[in-house]
C-alpha cells in the first residue's frame, strides 16, 4: 500500500505489516494480474512526492477508466487508512494527493462507491476540521482543507439522494466544529469554507447567524495583536504573532467568501427578508458591495 499503508494507525509496524499482507492476499485471490498492476501503479504514483505528472496521469485514469469497479474496496481502503493515520495527517501534500484520489473516484461515473463511501467520508472530513494538518510552514494545510471540503460537497451531491442522512451528518459535523469559539482558527476556517461550498442554504442556516459575532471577535483579536509591542522572546514570538494574524485573516476571508455565495445566489427580495442589512453593514461595511450581483436599493441603502 505504499507510504499510506505502512503508516496506518501511527502505531506499531507489526500491525501495519500484517495489514499489508492481508491486503495482498485478498488482491491475489480477487483481482486479475492486470488490476493488481493497475492498483500498484496508482498507489505508487499517489505515494510519490517526486512525480507530479505521474500522479496527475494516475488520477485522470481513475476518474475516467470504467473497468476498475473491482478495485473500489482496495482504493477506498488505501484512502481511508492513509488519511486515518495521525502520522500522515501532518504530511500535508500526501494527504492532498489522497483527497484527490477520492475526488477522482467520485468523478468516475462508471464506478459505484456505495458501501465504501462512508469508509472515506470520516477521514476526509478530518482533513477539513483537524486541529493540526502540517508539521511546518511549507505545508499548505489551507489548500488541503479547501480540497477536502470540495470533495465532501461533491460526494454529497452525487450520493445524497441514495443516502439521505449523509449530507445532514456532514453539514452538522462541519457546523459543530466551525461554530465554536473554543475551536482552533484553522478548524474554524475549514468548517466555514466547506459550509460555504454547500451553497446559500447552508450559509443562511449556519453562518449568517454567527457571522457578526465571529467577525467582531476576530477584529478585536487582530487589533490586540497589531497594537501589542515587541515581545521579549524575539524572533520566535514575532513569528507566532504573524502566524496568528494570518489565521485570523484566513478566517475572515473564508467568511467573506461564504457571504459572497449567499449574496450572489439569493435574490435581492429574499435577501431583504432573510438578512438584517443594517447589522451586516455595521460589521462588514463596503466589503459587501463587490459581492452584490445587482446593486439593489435595499442593500445599497444600508451600505
XYZ file of C-alpha atoms in Angstrom:
303
model
C 0.000 0.000 0.000
C 2.967 2.352 -0.246
C 3.608 5.028 2.358
C -0.053 5.391 3.293
C -0.485 1.700 4.078
C 2.697 1.478 6.117
C 1.722 4.469 8.217
C -1.764 3.294 9.045
C -2.764 3.981 12.615
C 0.558 5.526 13.558
C 1.273 2.646 15.929
C 3.473 -0.422 15.661
C 4.948 -1.562 12.378
C 3.858 -5.142 13.133
C 0.152 -4.408 12.735
C 0.850 -2.424 9.575
C 2.848 -5.283 8.104
C 0.121 -7.836 8.855
C -2.471 -5.485 7.343
C -0.430 -5.175 4.144
C -0.045 -8.942 3.931
C -3.815 -9.456 4.292
C -4.490 -6.859 1.584
C -2.031 -8.527 -0.802
C -3.562 -11.936 -0.141
C -7.035 -10.593 -0.899
C -5.810 -8.919 -4.065
C -4.194 -12.133 -5.237
C -7.444 -14.063 -4.743
C -9.901 -11.453 -6.021
C -8.116 -9.412 -8.686
C -6.672 -10.212 -12.062
C -2.979 -9.608 -12.625
C -3.860 -6.579 -14.759
C -5.909 -4.971 -11.974
C -3.236 -5.733 -9.381
C -0.686 -3.965 -11.568
C -3.072 -1.043 -12.105
C -3.603 -0.709 -8.337
C 0.141 -0.817 -7.707
C 0.791 1.907 -10.253
C -1.938 4.200 -8.918
C -0.966 3.861 -5.266
C 2.725 4.238 -6.057
C 2.007 7.418 -8.031
C -0.098 8.869 -5.211
C 2.534 7.954 -2.641
C 5.368 9.544 -4.587
C 6.071 13.239 -3.960
C 8.606 13.444 -6.778
C 6.476 12.731 -9.853
C 3.578 15.222 -10.094
C 2.995 14.384 -13.763
C 2.746 10.685 -12.950
C 0.346 11.413 -10.097
C -1.836 13.591 -12.325
C -1.928 10.882 -15.019
C -2.898 8.229 -12.460
C -5.710 10.397 -11.092
C -7.032 11.112 -14.587
C -7.101 7.394 -15.236
C -9.000 6.687 -12.015
C -11.501 9.419 -12.908
C -12.215 8.030 -16.382
C -11.477 4.293 -16.535
C -14.744 2.383 -16.312
C -13.128 -1.009 -15.727
C -11.915 -0.518 -12.153
C -15.042 -1.309 -10.116
C -13.312 -4.324 -8.565
C -10.615 -2.004 -7.217
C -13.059 0.171 -5.261
C -12.662 -1.726 -1.934
C -8.878 -1.565 -2.194
C -8.628 2.065 -3.306
C -11.127 3.056 -0.617
C -9.041 1.272 1.982
C -5.899 2.968 0.689
C -7.519 6.415 1.047
C -9.126 5.807 4.430
C -6.072 4.174 6.016
C -3.758 6.852 4.666
C -5.888 9.750 5.903
C -6.748 7.914 9.110
C -3.136 7.853 10.243
C -2.103 10.534 12.711
C 1.402 10.243 11.362
C 0.169 11.032 7.856
C -2.059 13.946 8.827
C 0.957 16.206 9.148
C 2.188 15.152 5.700
C 0.099 17.810 4.004
C 0.972 17.157 0.384
C 0.483 13.407 0.741
C -2.952 14.000 2.254
C -3.803 16.313 -0.639
C -2.942 13.551 -3.099
C -5.132 11.094 -1.182
C -8.037 13.548 -1.179
C -7.563 13.995 -4.938
C -7.731 10.217 -5.355
C -11.054 10.221 -3.502
C -12.211 13.092 -5.699
C -11.175 11.186 -8.850
C -13.190 8.170 -7.725
C -16.218 10.426 -7.293
C -15.739 11.783 -10.825
C -15.825 8.326 -12.386
C -19.445 7.709 -13.386
C -18.619 4.102 -14.214
C -17.620 3.403 -10.608
C -20.080 2.978 -7.734
C -18.620 3.601 -4.301
C -21.760 2.557 -2.431
C -20.861 0.889 0.887
C -17.251 2.028 0.661
C -18.145 5.731 0.523
C -18.697 6.100 4.256
C -15.326 4.476 4.909
C -13.697 7.525 3.319
C -16.013 10.317 4.491
C -14.785 10.452 8.075
C -11.043 10.747 7.290
C -11.734 13.252 4.501
C -13.837 15.286 6.961
C -10.892 15.189 9.355
C -8.818 16.920 6.682
C -11.288 19.811 6.813
C -11.507 20.404 10.551
C -8.475 18.772 12.177
C -6.606 20.875 14.706
C -3.235 20.343 13.021
C -2.527 19.233 9.469
C 1.028 20.402 8.902
C 4.369 19.871 10.582
C 5.922 23.088 9.274
C 5.399 26.336 7.380
C 5.827 24.657 3.990
C 2.714 22.522 4.370
C -0.276 24.260 2.805
C -2.948 22.937 5.140
C -5.301 25.712 3.992
C -5.374 24.191 0.494
C -5.851 20.706 1.956
C -8.875 21.889 3.937
C -10.348 23.511 0.824
C -9.818 20.454 -1.368
C -11.228 18.091 1.258
C -14.280 20.340 1.714
C -14.904 20.422 -2.039
C -14.651 16.618 -2.180
C -17.213 16.281 0.634
C -19.627 18.551 -1.232
C -19.142 16.517 -4.416
C -19.782 13.260 -2.531
C -22.989 14.620 -1.014
C -24.224 15.893 -4.373
C -23.590 12.589 -6.101
C -24.789 10.233 -3.372
C -27.037 12.453 -1.249
C -30.234 11.082 -2.823
C -29.140 7.497 -2.293
C -28.041 8.155 1.299
C -30.490 10.705 2.664
C -28.713 11.174 6.016
C -25.237 11.704 4.559
C -25.408 15.423 3.782
C -27.111 16.393 7.081
C -24.475 14.443 9.010
C -21.581 16.064 7.157
C -23.050 19.568 7.460
C -23.770 19.029 11.152
C -20.179 17.936 11.745
C -18.809 20.986 9.947
C -21.112 23.358 11.803
C -20.306 21.777 15.162
C -16.590 22.173 14.563
C -16.607 25.595 12.911
C -19.157 27.447 15.006
C -17.482 27.221 18.378
C -15.211 29.925 19.718
C -13.034 27.396 21.548
C -12.014 25.678 18.316
C -8.638 26.499 16.720
C -8.760 29.098 13.969
C -7.663 26.543 11.373
C -10.612 24.339 12.343
C -12.995 27.279 12.091
C -11.561 28.149 8.685
C -12.060 24.640 7.322
C -15.633 24.384 8.554
C -16.603 27.822 7.260
C -15.080 27.149 3.835
C -16.831 23.810 3.471
C -20.199 25.142 4.664
C -19.911 27.930 2.106
C -19.313 25.339 -0.622
C -22.606 23.660 0.282
C -24.374 26.739 -1.026
C -26.622 29.590 0.107
C -28.968 27.465 2.203
C -26.137 26.198 4.373
C -24.727 29.720 4.661
C -28.150 31.060 5.608
C -28.797 28.360 8.203
C -25.395 28.188 9.882
C -23.083 31.064 9.022
C -25.271 34.162 8.742
C -26.496 33.899 12.340
C -22.906 33.623 13.576
C -21.142 35.949 11.130
C -21.431 39.131 13.178
C -20.190 37.593 16.419
C -17.246 35.918 14.768
C -16.213 38.962 12.781
C -16.273 41.233 15.831
C -14.196 38.756 17.826
C -11.673 38.349 15.009
C -11.337 42.115 14.608
C -10.766 42.529 18.326
C -8.066 39.854 18.309
C -6.470 41.403 15.236
C -6.424 44.848 16.867
C -4.929 43.410 20.042
C -2.154 41.688 18.089
C -1.485 44.768 15.971
C -1.253 47.081 18.961
C 0.997 44.850 21.037
C 4.632 45.895 21.056
C 7.763 43.806 20.510
C 7.770 40.654 22.582
C 10.614 39.571 24.861
C 11.003 36.277 23.024
C 12.335 37.964 19.919
C 12.068 36.338 16.519
C 10.172 33.230 17.679
C 7.403 35.242 19.319
C 7.233 37.560 16.318
C 6.726 34.566 14.038
C 3.995 33.240 16.327
C 2.262 36.610 16.266
C 2.432 36.723 12.460
C 1.014 33.199 12.257
C -1.926 34.143 14.497
C -2.680 37.217 12.402
C -2.557 35.100 9.255
C -5.005 32.600 10.783
C -7.413 35.408 11.622
C -7.079 36.850 8.136
C -7.786 33.454 6.567
C -10.896 33.017 8.723
C -12.134 36.457 7.709
C -11.610 35.667 4.039
C -13.462 32.359 4.441
C -16.429 34.166 5.983
C -16.428 36.775 3.205
C -16.361 34.021 0.587
C -19.346 32.365 2.266
C -21.192 35.673 2.385
C -20.498 36.089 -1.340
C -22.167 32.717 -2.022
C -25.324 33.893 -0.268
C -25.438 37.395 -1.704
C -24.775 36.295 -5.275
C -27.119 33.298 -5.357
C -30.107 34.619 -3.401
C -32.402 37.190 -4.957
C -32.372 40.742 -3.512
C -36.010 40.330 -2.475
C -35.236 37.195 -0.481
C -32.125 38.796 0.985
C -34.307 41.588 2.349
C -36.416 39.011 4.151
C -33.528 36.912 5.421
C -30.743 39.372 6.231
C -30.556 42.255 8.654
C -28.806 44.559 6.214
C -28.049 47.251 8.787
C -26.421 44.737 11.114
C -24.281 43.312 8.321
C -23.351 46.809 7.173
C -22.167 47.718 10.665
C -19.799 44.759 10.623
C -18.692 44.277 7.018
C -19.253 47.748 5.567
C -18.106 48.293 1.998
C -16.623 44.801 1.797
C -20.092 43.574 0.812
C -20.530 45.858 -2.204
C -18.330 43.890 -4.675
C -20.249 40.731 -3.762
C -23.630 42.016 -4.917
C -24.630 40.806 -8.396
C -27.252 43.534 -8.505
C -26.765 46.700 -6.512
C -30.268 46.584 -5.045
C -31.674 49.734 -3.480
C -32.179 47.812 -0.244
C -28.588 46.722 0.220
C -27.070 49.933 -1.103
C -29.234 51.992 1.222
C -27.802 50.252 4.287
C -24.258 50.238 2.936
